[in-house]
Amino acid sequence: MKQQGHTGYKIKGVDKVGEFEIVRRFREFLALRNTLRRRWVGFYVPGIPPKKPIGNKEESTVNERWYLFNRFLQELSLIPHLWNSDEVNTFLRPKLDVERS
């Protein structure tokens, strides 16, 4: 999903709260992963695809990255202390709704 010069990746899933559907950019996935790595030092945190500054808008690249971001979240869901963390919860369901504010 391309939005004003950047690519957003639509992610759908289900967790203990229910269904969710979000659109996140690469930098948001990177921020989540880095935050989890800082908080859970020494624990395994799944990887995400590397930043790709050239060719990152090609359909094949977007589809591959979408798949890898989904896989990242699936792997997180198998690690209870990460999946149930405040960071993941905020990533999946941000409390700030700009349109309502």
Tab-separated table of C-alpha atoms in Angstrom:
chain	number	residue	atom	x	y	z
A	1	MET	CA	0.000	0.000	0.000
A	2	LYS	CA	1.775	3.131	-1.201
A	3	GLN	CA	1.085	6.375	0.625
A	4	GLN	CA	2.587	9.742	-0.270
A	5	GLY	CA	6.095	8.584	-1.114
A	6	HIS	CA	6.368	5.772	1.398
A	7	THR	CA	5.124	2.212	1.523
A	8	GLY	CA	2.748	1.025	4.197
A	9	TYR	CA	2.235	-2.672	4.856
A	10	LYS	CA	-1.291	-3.788	5.763
A	11	ILE	CA	-1.258	-6.391	8.491
A	12	LYS	CA	-4.298	-8.353	9.671
A	13	GLY	CA	-4.405	-10.745	12.560
A	14	VAL	CA	-5.961	-11.912	15.791
A	15	ASP	CA	-4.637	-11.736	19.337
A	16	LYS	CA	-6.096	-12.112	22.829
A	17	VAL	CA	-8.045	-8.847	22.411
A	18	GLY	CA	-9.544	-9.818	19.060
A	19	GLU	CA	-8.973	-8.976	15.423
A	20	PHE	CA	-6.722	-6.147	14.300
A	21	GLU	CA	-5.901	-4.521	10.979
A	22	ILE	CA	-3.102	-1.970	10.766
A	23	VAL	CA	-0.906	-0.269	8.210
A	24	ARG	CA	2.703	0.226	9.278
A	25	ARG	CA	5.821	1.534	7.589
A	26	PHE	CA	9.260	-0.056	7.638
A	27	ARG	CA	10.478	2.450	10.215
A	28	GLU	CA	7.672	1.475	12.597
A	29	PHE	CA	8.602	-2.216	12.373
A	30	LEU	CA	12.237	-1.257	12.931
A	31	ALA	CA	11.329	0.883	15.958
A	32	LEU	CA	9.303	-1.971	17.457
A	33	ARG	CA	12.108	-4.478	16.970
A	34	ASN	CA	14.750	-2.115	18.378
A	35	THR	CA	12.572	-1.329	21.393
A	36	LEU	CA	11.991	-5.017	22.105
A	37	ARG	CA	15.714	-5.733	21.778
A	38	ARG	CA	16.544	-2.946	24.274
A	39	ARG	CA	13.917	-4.094	26.757
A	40	TRP	CA	14.590	-7.823	26.463
A	41	VAL	CA	18.387	-7.885	26.276
A	42	GLY	CA	19.670	-11.407	25.740
A	43	PHE	CA	16.324	-12.772	24.502
A	44	TYR	CA	15.665	-13.744	20.907
A	45	VAL	CA	13.713	-11.134	18.944
A	46	PRO	CA	12.765	-12.173	15.388
A	47	GLY	CA	14.326	-10.279	12.520
A	48	ILE	CA	12.792	-8.019	9.917
A	49	PRO	CA	13.924	-7.491	6.336
A	50	PRO	CA	16.784	-5.019	5.920
A	51	LYS	CA	16.168	-1.477	4.734
A	52	LYS	CA	16.180	-1.310	0.963
A	53	PRO	CA	16.674	2.280	-0.240
A	54	ILE	CA	16.763	1.382	-3.951
A	55	GLY	CA	13.975	-0.560	-5.639
A	56	ASN	CA	11.846	-0.609	-2.506
A	57	LYS	CA	8.675	0.386	-4.371
A	58	GLU	CA	8.768	-2.457	-6.886
A	59	GLU	CA	5.758	-4.729	-6.525
A	60	SER	CA	7.838	-7.867	-6.001
A	61	THR	CA	9.869	-6.148	-3.266
A	62	VAL	CA	6.753	-4.786	-1.527
A	63	ASN	CA	5.124	-8.233	-1.602
A	64	GLU	CA	8.238	-9.935	-0.241
A	65	ARG	CA	8.604	-7.394	2.555
A	66	TRP	CA	4.890	-7.661	3.409
A	67	TYR	CA	5.342	-11.425	3.755
A	68	LEU	CA	8.438	-10.999	5.948
A	69	PHE	CA	6.738	-8.428	8.212
A	70	ASN	CA	3.801	-10.823	8.644
A	71	ARG	CA	6.243	-13.599	9.459
A	72	PHE	CA	7.965	-11.323	12.001
A	73	LEU	CA	4.649	-10.825	13.810
A	74	GLN	CA	3.816	-14.527	13.598
A	75	GLU	CA	7.152	-15.384	15.198
A	76	LEU	CA	6.563	-12.734	17.879
A	77	SER	CA	3.191	-14.324	18.640
A	78	LEU	CA	4.998	-17.539	19.598
A	79	ILE	CA	7.046	-15.753	22.284
A	80	PRO	CA	4.546	-14.851	25.054
A	81	HIS	CA	6.692	-12.282	26.922
A	82	LEU	CA	7.190	-10.330	23.674
A	83	TRP	CA	3.723	-10.783	22.172
A	84	ASN	CA	1.997	-9.693	25.393
A	85	SER	CA	4.283	-6.694	25.916
A	86	ASP	CA	3.029	-3.114	26.027
A	87	GLU	CA	5.201	-2.331	23.007
A	88	VAL	CA	3.543	-4.920	20.778
A	89	ASN	CA	0.098	-3.987	22.073
A	90	THR	CA	0.728	-0.332	21.223
A	91	PHE	CA	2.074	-1.310	17.796
A	92	LEU	CA	-1.033	-3.366	17.001
A	93	ARG	CA	-3.579	-1.037	18.589
A	94	PRO	CA	-2.342	2.519	19.014
A	95	LYS	CA	-4.425	4.340	21.591
A	96	LEU	CA	-4.103	7.736	19.909
A	97	ASP	CA	-6.718	8.190	17.217
A	98	VAL	CA	-5.737	11.408	15.447
A	99	GLU	CA	-9.092	11.734	13.668
A	100	ARG	CA	-11.011	11.621	16.939
A	101	SER	CA	-8.661	13.975	18.777
